[in-house]
CSV table of C-alpha atoms in Angstrom, one decimal:
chain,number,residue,atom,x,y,z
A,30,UNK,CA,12.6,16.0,21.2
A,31,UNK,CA,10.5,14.2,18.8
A,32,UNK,CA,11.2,13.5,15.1
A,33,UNK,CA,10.4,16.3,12.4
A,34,UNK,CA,7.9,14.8,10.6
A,35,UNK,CA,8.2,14.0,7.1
A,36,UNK,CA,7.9,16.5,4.4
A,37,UNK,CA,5.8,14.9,1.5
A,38,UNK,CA,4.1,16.8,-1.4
A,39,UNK,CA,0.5,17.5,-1.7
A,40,UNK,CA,-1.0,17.0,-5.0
A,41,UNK,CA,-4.4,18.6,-5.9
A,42,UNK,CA,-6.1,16.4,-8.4
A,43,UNK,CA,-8.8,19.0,-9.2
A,44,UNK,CA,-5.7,21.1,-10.8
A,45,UNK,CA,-5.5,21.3,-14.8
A,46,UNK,CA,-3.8,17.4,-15.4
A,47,UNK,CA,-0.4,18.8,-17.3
A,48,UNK,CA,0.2,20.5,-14.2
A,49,UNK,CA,-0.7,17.6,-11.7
A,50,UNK,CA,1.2,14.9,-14.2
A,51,UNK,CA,4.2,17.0,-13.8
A,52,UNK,CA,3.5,17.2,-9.6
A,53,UNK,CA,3.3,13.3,-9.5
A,54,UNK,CA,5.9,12.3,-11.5
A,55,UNK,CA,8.7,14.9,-9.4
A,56,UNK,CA,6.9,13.7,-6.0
A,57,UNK,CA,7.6,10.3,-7.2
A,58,UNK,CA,10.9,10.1,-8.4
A,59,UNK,CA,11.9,12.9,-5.3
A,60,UNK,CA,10.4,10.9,-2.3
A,61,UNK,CA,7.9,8.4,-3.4
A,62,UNK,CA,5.1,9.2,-1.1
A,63,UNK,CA,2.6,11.5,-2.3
A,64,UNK,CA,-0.7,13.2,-0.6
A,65,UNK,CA,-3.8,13.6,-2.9
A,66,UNK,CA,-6.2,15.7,-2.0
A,67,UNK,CA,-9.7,16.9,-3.3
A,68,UNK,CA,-10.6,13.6,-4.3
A,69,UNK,CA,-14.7,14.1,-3.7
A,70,UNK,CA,-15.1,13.1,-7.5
A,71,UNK,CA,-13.0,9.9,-6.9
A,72,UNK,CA,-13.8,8.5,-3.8
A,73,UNK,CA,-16.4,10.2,-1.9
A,74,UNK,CA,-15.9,11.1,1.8
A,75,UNK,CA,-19.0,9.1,2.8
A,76,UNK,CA,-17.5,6.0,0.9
A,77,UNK,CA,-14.4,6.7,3.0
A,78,UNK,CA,-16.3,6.6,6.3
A,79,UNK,CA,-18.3,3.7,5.0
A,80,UNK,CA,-15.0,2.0,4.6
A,81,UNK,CA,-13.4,2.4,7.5
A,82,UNK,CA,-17.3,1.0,9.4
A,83,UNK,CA,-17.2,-2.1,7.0
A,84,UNK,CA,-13.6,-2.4,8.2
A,85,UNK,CA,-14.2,-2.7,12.2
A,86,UNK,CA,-17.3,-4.4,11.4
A,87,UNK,CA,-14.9,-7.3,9.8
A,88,UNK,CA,-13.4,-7.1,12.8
A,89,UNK,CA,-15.4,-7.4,15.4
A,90,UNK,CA,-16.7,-11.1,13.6
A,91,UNK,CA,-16.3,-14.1,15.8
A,92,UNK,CA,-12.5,-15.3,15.8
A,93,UNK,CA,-14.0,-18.6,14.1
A,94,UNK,CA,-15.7,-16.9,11.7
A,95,UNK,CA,-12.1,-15.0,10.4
A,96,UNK,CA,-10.0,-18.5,10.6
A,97,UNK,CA,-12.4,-20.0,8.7
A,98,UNK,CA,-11.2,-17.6,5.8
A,99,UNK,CA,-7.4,-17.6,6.9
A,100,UNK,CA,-4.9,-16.3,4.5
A,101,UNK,CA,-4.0,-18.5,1.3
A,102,UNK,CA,-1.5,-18.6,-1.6
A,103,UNK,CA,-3.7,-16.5,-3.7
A,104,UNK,CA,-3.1,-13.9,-1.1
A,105,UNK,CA,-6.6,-13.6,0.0
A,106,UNK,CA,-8.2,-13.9,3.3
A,107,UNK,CA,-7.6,-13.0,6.9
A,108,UNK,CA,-4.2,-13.0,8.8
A,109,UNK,CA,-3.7,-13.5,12.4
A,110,UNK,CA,-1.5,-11.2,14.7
A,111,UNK,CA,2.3,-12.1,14.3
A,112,UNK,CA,1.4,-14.5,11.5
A,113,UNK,CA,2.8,-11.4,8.9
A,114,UNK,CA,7.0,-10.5,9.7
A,115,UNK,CA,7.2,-7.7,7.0
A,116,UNK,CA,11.2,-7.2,8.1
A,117,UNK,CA,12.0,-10.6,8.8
A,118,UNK,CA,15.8,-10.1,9.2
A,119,UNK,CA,15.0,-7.5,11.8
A,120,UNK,CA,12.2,-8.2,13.7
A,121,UNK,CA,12.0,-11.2,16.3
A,122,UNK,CA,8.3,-10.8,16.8
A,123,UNK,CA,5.8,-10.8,13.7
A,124,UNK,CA,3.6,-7.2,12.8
A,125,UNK,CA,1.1,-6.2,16.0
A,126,UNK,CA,-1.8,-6.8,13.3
A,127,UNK,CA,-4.5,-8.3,11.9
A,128,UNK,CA,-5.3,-8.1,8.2
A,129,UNK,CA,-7.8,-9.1,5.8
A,130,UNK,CA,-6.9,-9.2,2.1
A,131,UNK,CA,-9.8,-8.9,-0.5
A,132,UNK,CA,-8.8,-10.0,-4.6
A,133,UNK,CA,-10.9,-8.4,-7.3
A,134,UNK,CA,-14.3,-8.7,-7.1
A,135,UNK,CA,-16.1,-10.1,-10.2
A,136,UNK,CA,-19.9,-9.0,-11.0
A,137,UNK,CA,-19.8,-7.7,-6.8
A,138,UNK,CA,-18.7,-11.0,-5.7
A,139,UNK,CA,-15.6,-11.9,-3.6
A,140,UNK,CA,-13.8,-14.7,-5.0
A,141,UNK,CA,-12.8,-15.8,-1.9
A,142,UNK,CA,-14.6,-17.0,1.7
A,143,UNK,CA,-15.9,-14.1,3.6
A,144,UNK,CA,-16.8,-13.9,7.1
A,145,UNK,CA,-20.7,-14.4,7.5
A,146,UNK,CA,-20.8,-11.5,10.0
A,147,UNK,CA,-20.2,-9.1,6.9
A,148,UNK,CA,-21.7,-11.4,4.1
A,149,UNK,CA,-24.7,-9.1,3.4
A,150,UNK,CA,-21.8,-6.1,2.7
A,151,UNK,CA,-20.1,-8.1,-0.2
A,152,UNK,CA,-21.6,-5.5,-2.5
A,153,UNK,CA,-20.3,-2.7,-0.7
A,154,UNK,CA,-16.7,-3.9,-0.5
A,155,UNK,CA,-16.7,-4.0,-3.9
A,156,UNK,CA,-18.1,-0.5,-4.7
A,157,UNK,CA,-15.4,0.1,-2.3
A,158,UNK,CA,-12.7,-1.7,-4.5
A,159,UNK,CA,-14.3,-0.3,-8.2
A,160,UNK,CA,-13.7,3.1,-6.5
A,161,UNK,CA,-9.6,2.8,-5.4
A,162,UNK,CA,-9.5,1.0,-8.8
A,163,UNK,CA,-10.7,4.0,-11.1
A,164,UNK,CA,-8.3,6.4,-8.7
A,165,UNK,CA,-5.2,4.0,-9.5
A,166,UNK,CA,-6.1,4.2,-13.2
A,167,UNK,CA,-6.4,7.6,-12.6
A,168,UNK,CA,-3.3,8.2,-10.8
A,169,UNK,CA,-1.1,5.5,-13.3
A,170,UNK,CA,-2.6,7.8,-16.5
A,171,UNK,CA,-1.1,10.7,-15.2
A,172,UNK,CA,1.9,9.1,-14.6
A,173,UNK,CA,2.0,7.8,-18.2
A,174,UNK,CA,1.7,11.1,-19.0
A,175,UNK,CA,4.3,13.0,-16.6
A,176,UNK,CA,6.4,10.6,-18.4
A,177,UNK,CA,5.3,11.0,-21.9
A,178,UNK,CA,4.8,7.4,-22.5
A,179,UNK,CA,1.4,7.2,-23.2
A,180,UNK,CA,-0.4,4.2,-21.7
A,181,UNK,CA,2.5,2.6,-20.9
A,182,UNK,CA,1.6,1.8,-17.0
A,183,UNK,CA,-2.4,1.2,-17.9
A,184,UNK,CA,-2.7,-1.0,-20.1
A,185,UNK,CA,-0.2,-3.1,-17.6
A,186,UNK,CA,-2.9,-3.2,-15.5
A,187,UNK,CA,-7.1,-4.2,-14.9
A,188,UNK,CA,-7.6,-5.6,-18.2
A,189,UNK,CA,-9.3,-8.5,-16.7
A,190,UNK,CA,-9.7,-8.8,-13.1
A,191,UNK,CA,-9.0,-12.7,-12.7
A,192,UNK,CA,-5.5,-12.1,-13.9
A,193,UNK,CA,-4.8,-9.7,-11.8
A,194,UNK,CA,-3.1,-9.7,-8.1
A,195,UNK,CA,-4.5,-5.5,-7.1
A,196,UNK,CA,-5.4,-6.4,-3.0
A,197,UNK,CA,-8.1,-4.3,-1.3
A,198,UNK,CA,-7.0,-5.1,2.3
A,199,UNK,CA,-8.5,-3.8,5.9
A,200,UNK,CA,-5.8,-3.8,8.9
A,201,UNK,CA,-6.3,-3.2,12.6
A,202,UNK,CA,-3.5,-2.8,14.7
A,203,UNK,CA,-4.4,-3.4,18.7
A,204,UNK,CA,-3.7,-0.3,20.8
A,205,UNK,CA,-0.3,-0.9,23.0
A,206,UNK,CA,-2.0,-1.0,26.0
A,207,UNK,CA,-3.5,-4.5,25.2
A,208,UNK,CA,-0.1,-6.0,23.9
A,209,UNK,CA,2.9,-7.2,25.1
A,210,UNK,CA,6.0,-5.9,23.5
A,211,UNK,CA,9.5,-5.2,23.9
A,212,UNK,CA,11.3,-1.9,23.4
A,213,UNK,CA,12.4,-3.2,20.0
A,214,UNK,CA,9.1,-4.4,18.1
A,215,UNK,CA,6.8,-2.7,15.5
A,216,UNK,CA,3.7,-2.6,14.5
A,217,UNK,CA,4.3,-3.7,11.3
A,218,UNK,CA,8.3,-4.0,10.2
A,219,UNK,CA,10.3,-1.8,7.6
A,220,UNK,CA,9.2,-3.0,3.9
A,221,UNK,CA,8.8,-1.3,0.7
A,222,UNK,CA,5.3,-2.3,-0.9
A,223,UNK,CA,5.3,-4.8,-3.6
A,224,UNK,CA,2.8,-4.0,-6.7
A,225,UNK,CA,2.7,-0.9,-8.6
A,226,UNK,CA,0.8,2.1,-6.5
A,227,UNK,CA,-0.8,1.9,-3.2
A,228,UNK,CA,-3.6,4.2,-2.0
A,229,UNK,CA,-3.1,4.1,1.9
A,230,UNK,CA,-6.4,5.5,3.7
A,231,UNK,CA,-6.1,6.7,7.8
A,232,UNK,CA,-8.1,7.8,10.5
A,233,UNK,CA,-7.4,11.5,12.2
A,234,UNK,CA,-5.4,11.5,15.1
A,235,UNK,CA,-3.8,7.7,14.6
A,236,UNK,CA,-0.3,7.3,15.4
A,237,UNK,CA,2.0,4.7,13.9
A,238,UNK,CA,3.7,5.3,10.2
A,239,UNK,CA,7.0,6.5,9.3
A,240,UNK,CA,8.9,6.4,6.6
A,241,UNK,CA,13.2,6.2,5.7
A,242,UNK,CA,14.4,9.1,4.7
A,243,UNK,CA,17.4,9.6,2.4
A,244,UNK,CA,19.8,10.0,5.1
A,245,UNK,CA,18.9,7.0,7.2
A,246,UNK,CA,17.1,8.5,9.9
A,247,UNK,CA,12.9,7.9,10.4
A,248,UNK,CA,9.9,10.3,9.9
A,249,UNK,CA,6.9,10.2,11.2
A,250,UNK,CA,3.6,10.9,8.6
A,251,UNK,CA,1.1,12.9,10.0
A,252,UNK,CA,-2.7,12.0,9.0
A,253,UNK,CA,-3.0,15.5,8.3
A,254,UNK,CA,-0.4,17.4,7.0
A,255,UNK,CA,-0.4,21.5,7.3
A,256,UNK,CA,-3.2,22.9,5.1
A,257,UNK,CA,-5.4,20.1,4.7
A,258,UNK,CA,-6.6,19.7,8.5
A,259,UNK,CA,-9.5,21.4,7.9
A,260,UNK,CA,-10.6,18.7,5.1
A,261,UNK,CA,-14.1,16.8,5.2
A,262,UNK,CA,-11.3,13.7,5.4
A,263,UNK,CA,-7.7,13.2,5.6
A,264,UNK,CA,-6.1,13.2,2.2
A,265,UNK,CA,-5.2,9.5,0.7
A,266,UNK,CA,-1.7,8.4,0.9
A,267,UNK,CA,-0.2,7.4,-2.2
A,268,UNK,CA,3.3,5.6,-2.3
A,269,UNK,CA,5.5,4.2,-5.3
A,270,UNK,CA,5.9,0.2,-4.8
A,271,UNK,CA,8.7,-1.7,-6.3
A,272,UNK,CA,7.5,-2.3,-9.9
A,273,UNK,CA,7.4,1.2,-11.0
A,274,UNK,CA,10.7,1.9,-9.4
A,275,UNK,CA,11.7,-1.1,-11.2
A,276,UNK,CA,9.9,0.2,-14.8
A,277,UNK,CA,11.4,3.3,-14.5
A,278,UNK,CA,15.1,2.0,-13.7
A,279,UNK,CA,15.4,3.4,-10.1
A,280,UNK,CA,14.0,6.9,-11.0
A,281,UNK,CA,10.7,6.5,-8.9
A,282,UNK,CA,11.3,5.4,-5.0
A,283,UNK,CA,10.0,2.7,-3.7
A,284,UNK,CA,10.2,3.8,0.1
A,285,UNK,CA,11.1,1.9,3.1
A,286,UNK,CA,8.0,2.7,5.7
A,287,UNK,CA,7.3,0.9,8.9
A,288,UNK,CA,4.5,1.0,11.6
A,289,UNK,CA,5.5,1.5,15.5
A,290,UNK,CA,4.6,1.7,18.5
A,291,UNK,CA,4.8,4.9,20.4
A,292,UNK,CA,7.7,4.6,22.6
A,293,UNK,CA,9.2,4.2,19.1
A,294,UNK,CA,9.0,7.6,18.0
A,295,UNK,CA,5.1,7.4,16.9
A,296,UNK,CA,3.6,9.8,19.1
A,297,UNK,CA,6.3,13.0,17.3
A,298,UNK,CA,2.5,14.1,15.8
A,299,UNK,CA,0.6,17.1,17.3
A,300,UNK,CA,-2.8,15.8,17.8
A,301,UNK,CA,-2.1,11.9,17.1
A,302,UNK,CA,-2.1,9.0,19.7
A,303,UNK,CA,-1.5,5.5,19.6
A,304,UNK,CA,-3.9,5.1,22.7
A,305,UNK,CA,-7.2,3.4,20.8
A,306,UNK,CA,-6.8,0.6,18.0
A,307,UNK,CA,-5.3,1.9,14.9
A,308,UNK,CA,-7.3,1.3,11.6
A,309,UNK,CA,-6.5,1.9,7.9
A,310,UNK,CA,-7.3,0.8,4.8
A,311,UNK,CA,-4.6,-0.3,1.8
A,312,UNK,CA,-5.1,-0.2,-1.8
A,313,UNK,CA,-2.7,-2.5,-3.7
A,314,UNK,CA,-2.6,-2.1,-7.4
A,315,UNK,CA,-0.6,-4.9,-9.4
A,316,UNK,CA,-0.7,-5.0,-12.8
A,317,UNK,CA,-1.7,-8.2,-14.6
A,318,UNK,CA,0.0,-11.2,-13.5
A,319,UNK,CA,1.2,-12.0,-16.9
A,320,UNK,CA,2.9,-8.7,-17.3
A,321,UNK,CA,6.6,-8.3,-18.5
A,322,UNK,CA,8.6,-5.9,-15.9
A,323,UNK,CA,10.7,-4.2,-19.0
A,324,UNK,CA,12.2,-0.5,-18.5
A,325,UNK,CA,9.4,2.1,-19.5
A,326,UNK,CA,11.1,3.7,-22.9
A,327,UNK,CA,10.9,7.2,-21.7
A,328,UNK,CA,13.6,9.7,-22.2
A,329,UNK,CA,13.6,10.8,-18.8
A,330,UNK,CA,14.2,7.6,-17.2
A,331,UNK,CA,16.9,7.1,-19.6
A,332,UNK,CA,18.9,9.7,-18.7
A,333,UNK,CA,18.3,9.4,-14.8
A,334,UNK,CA,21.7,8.8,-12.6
A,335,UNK,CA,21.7,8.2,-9.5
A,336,UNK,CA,25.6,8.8,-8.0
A,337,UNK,CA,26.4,8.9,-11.5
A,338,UNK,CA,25.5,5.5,-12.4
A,339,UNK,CA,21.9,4.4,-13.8
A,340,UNK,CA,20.6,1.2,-12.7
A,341,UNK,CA,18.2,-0.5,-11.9
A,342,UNK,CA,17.5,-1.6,-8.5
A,343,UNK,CA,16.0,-4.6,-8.8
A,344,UNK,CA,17.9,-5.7,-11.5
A,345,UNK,CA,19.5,-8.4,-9.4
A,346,UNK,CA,16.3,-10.0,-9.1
A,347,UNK,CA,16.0,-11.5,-12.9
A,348,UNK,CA,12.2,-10.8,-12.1
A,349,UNK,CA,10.4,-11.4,-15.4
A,350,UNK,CA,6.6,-11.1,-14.5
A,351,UNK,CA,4.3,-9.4,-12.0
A,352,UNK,CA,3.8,-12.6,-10.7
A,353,UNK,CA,7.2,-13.6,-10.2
A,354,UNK,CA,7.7,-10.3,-7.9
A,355,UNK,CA,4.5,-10.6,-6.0
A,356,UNK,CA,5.1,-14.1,-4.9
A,357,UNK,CA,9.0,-13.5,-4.2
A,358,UNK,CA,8.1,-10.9,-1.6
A,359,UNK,CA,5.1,-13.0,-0.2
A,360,UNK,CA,7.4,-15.7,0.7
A,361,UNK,CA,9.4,-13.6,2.2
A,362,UNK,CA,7.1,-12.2,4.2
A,363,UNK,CA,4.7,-15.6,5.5
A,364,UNK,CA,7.4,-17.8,5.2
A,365,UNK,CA,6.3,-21.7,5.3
A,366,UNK,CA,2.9,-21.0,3.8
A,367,UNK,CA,4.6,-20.5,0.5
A,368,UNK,CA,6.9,-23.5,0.2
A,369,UNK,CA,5.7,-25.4,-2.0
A,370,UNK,CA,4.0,-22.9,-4.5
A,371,UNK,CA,5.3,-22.6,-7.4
A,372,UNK,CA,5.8,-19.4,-9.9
């Protein structure tokens, strides 16, 4: 028998904002993955599907064309299949992927080599970007003000966007059937996300993510969970990365997810297959590089206990900045293309 598949809340956005503050914030600190739905004043459907055309247009380019624009230290560019092992104690085999990371855009321009095949769609990359920007503003204002701490979590982030390390990125994982893999590989290994928020976009009827759950055990995530299959597009994804469990002392999870391949478990999803190549789009917010990762001075993170001791799960870490934690978790993850960067 397949796995149940998870059980995450769906937040309407359209709903009066006292009430959806309250929503995110007990989604957040009770799983920390959240569906938002009714988004058409945020981010269009046609944008969506725009998107998702830009993103297999990127990769279809000429395999010179995306090596030429290979993956840096600023964590921009294009990265290879297997050059990306997001579990690395785990996994023996890097992620079944390719990637292509975008930075901020300034005045519509990528500040960063782009393949020529989509040069002429710099412009709409960025709309792209300016969009899942305003929706993570959106989402971290509401969260302010679940938590009655004002603009606490925005004016962390987008004050300028040279100083700050938010990641539009594109992914295409190969379907199986043109792979080579053993029993015990993923798609893309167990890892919580690094930065603040992400807004994770999917196609209908594509396979692949799962999440931890509490007790151990793995969940698939459908595209489309009941009640919103009949919705001009799936809803958007949005899960709690490490900083604001960090900010908020452990209150908000920062959930372990994972990609896999069918024979993993993938395929426990009426109506979703693994059979064609699986696409979808990430939105990384990161506050401002320069940003100090202090405890957010609300009441409710205050009192939170977890088995009746509060803490703070990354505590261990003496992380100081946003940039600190981004680049600790990209080494990590790339291994020797970080060595010799410094923090």
């Amino acid at each position: 028998m397949p796995p149940a598949s998870a059980v995450i809340p769906i937040v309407d956005l359209s709903g009066p904002q006292a009430d959806v503050a309250k929503q995110l914030v007990d989604a957040a600190a009770d799983h920390g993955f959240i569906y938002i739905r009714n988004l058409g004043h945020d981010i269009p459907v046609a944008s969506i599907d725009e998107a998702f055309a830009l993103s297999e247009k990127l990769f279809s380019a000429p395999s010179d064309e995306k090596q030429a624009c290979s993956i840096q230290t600023n964590n921009r560019g294009w990265v290879g299949m297997h050059a990306e092992t997001l579990d690395p104690q785990n996994q023996k085999v890097g992620d079944f992927k390719e990637a292509f990371n975008f930075g901020e855009f300034i005045n519509s321009k990528a500040q960063q080599p782009i393949p020529p095949t989509v040069a002429a769609d710099e412009g709409r990359f960025s709309a792209f970007a300016d969009l899942c920007r305003a929706l993570s503003l959106k989402i971290l204002t509401l969260l302010g003000q679940g938590l009655q701490v004002d603009d606490f979590f925005t004016s962390a982030h987008f004050r300028s966007p040279s100083g700050s390390g938010s990641t539009l990125r594109f992914l295409r994982y190969p379907p199986p059937s043109s792979t080579s893999h053993a029993a015990e590989d993923v798609r893309a290994g167990a890892h919580s996300d690094y930065g603040s928020i992400t807004l994770l976009f999917r196609l209908k009827g594509q396979a692949g993510l799962e999440i931890l759950k509490k007790d151990g055990t793995w969940a698939p995530v459908p595209v489309s969970p009941p009640g919103t299959e009949n919705d001009a597009s799936p809803p958007i994804l949005v899960n709690i990365g490490d900083l604001l469990s960090y900010w908020t002392n452990g209150l908000f999870r920062s959930t372990v997810h994972r990609v896999v391949f069918p024979t993993n478990g993938a395929d426990g999803v009426d109506g979703e297959s693994s059979s064609e190549p699986r696409y979808s789009i990430a939105f990384f917010c990161q506050p401002m590089d320069d940003v100090l990762l202090e405890p957010v001075p609300s009441e409710r993170v205050r009192s939170f206990v977890e088995d009746g001791v509060v803490k703070n799960p990354y505590a261990e870490r003496k992380v100081v900045t946003a940039r600190q934690h981004l680049f600790m978790r990209l080494r990590e993850t790339y291994g020797t293309l970080y060595e010799d960067e410094k923090d």
